[in-house]
Tab-separated table of C-alpha atoms in Angstrom:
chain	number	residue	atom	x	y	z
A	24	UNK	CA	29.627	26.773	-11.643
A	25	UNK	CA	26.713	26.893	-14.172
A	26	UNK	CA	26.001	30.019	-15.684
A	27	UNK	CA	22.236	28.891	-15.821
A	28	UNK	CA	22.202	29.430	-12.049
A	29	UNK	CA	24.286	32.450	-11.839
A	30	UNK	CA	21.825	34.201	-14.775
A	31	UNK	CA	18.701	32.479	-12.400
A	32	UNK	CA	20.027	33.942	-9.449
A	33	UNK	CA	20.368	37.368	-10.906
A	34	UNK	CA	17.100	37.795	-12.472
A	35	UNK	CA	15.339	36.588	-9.065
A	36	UNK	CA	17.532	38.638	-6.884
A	37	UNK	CA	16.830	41.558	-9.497
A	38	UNK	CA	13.247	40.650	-9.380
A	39	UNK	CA	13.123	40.751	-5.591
A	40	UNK	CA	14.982	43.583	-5.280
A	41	UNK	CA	12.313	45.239	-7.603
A	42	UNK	CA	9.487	44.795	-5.184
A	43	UNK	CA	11.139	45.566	-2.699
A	44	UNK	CA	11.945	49.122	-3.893
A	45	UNK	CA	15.537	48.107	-3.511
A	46	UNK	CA	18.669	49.204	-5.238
A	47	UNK	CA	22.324	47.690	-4.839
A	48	UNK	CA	23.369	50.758	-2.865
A	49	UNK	CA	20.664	50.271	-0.455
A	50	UNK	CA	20.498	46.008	0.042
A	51	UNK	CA	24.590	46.080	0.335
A	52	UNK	CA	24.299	48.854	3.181
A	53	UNK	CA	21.330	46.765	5.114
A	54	UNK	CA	23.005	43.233	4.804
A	55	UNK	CA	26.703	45.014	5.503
A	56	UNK	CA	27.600	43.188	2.183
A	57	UNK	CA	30.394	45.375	-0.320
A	58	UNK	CA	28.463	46.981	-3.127
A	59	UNK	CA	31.104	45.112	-5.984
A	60	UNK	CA	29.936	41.835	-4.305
A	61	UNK	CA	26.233	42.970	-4.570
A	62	UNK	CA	26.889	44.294	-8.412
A	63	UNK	CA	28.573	41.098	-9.044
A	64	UNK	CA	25.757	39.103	-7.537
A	65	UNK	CA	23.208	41.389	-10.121
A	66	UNK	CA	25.151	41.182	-13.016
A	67	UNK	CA	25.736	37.492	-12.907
A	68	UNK	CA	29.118	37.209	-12.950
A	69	UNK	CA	29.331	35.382	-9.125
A	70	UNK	CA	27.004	33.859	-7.081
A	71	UNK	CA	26.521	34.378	-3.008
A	72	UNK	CA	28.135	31.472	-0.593
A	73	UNK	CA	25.637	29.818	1.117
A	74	UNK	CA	26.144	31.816	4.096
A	75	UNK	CA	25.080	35.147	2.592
A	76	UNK	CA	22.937	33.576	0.152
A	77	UNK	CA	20.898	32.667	3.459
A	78	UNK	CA	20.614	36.213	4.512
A	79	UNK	CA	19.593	37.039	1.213
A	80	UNK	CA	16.674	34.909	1.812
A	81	UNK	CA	16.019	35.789	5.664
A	82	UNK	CA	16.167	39.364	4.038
A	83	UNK	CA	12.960	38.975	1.719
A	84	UNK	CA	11.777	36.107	3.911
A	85	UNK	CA	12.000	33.149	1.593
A	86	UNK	CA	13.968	30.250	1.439
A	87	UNK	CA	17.156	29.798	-0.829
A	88	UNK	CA	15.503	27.477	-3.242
A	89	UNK	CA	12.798	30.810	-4.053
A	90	UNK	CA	16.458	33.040	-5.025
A	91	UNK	CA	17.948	29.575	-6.939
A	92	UNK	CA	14.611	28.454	-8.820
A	93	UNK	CA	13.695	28.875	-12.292
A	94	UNK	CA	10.816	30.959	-12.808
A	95	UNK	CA	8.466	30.762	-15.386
A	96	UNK	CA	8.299	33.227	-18.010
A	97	UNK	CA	5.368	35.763	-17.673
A	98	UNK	CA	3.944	38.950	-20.058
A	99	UNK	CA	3.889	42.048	-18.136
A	100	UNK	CA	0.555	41.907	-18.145
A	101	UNK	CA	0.086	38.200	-16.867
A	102	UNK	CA	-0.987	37.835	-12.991
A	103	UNK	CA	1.989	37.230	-11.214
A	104	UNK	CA	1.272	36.097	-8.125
A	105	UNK	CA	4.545	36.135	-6.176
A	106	UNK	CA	4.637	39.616	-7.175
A	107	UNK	CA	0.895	40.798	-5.843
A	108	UNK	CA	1.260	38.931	-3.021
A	109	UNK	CA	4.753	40.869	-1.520
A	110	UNK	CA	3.507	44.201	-2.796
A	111	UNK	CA	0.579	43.610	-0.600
A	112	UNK	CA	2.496	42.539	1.956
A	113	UNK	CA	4.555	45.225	1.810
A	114	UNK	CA	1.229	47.710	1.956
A	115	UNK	CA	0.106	45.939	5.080
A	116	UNK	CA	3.360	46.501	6.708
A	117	UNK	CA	2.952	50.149	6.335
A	118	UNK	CA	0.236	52.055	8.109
A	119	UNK	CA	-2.862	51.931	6.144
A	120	UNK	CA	-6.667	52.659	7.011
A	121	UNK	CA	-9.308	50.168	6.936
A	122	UNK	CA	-10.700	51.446	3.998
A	123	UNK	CA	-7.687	50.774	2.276
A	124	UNK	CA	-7.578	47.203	3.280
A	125	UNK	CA	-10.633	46.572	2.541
A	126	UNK	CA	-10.122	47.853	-1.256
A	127	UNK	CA	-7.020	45.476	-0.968
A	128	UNK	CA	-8.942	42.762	0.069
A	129	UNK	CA	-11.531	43.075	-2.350
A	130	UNK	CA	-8.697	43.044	-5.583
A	131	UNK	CA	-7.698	40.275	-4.079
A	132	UNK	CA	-11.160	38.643	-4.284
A	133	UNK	CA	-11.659	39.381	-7.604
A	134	UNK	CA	-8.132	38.892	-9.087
A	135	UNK	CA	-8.805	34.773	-7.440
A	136	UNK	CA	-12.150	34.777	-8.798
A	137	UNK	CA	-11.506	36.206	-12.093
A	138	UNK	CA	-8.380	34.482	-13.014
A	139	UNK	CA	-7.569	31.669	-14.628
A	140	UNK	CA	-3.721	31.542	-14.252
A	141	UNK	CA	-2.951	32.345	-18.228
A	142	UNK	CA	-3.853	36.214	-17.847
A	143	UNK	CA	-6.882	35.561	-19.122
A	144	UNK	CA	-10.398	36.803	-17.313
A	145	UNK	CA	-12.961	34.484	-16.848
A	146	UNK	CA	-16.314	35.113	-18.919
């Protein structure tokens, strides 16, 4: 197997895992997969069957080509939409007050608005 895909796979599970305030402790004990095979899966050094590599999606509700896909490269400070958008999704989940989603709702505005997909701001 390539180790472009294994090293793809890790950083996007990693990256997932990330936003989802997950560590390998934690997504081995709520997919009932061994934490070695979840380390292994991190570090690179083996990638999921397509069974579990399934779940994995199901799990942060995307499809296998989103955990297998090259990403591209952003600053820390670049909008990163695949980001925003499952934070948010993961604040709406949660009990919040209106208030609160309407201050969500208006970053969102202005993030579309103001953005011109480099980082930049619009002037």
């Amino acid at each position: 197997m390539s180790e472009d895909i294994k090293r793809i796979f890790s950083s996007n599970l990693k990256e997932y895992m990330k936003i989802n305030s997950e560590n390998a402790t934690k997504l081995s004990n709520s997919l009932n997969f061994s934490y070695s095979t979840v380390s292994d899966w991190i570090n690179g050094n083996k990638m999921p069957r397509s069974k579990s590599l399934q779940i994995l999606a199901e799990h942060y509700k995307l499809s296998t080509t989103d955990l297998l896909k090259q990403k591209n490269v952003r600053s820390n400070n670049e909008y990163h939409p695949s980001n925003n958008t499952k934070i948010i999704e993961k604040l709406i989940t949660t009990q919040i007050t209106g208030d609160q989603l309407d201050s969500i709702l208006s970053f969102i505005d202005f993030t579309t608005r103001n953005n011109t997909g480099n980082g930049d701001s619009k002037k």
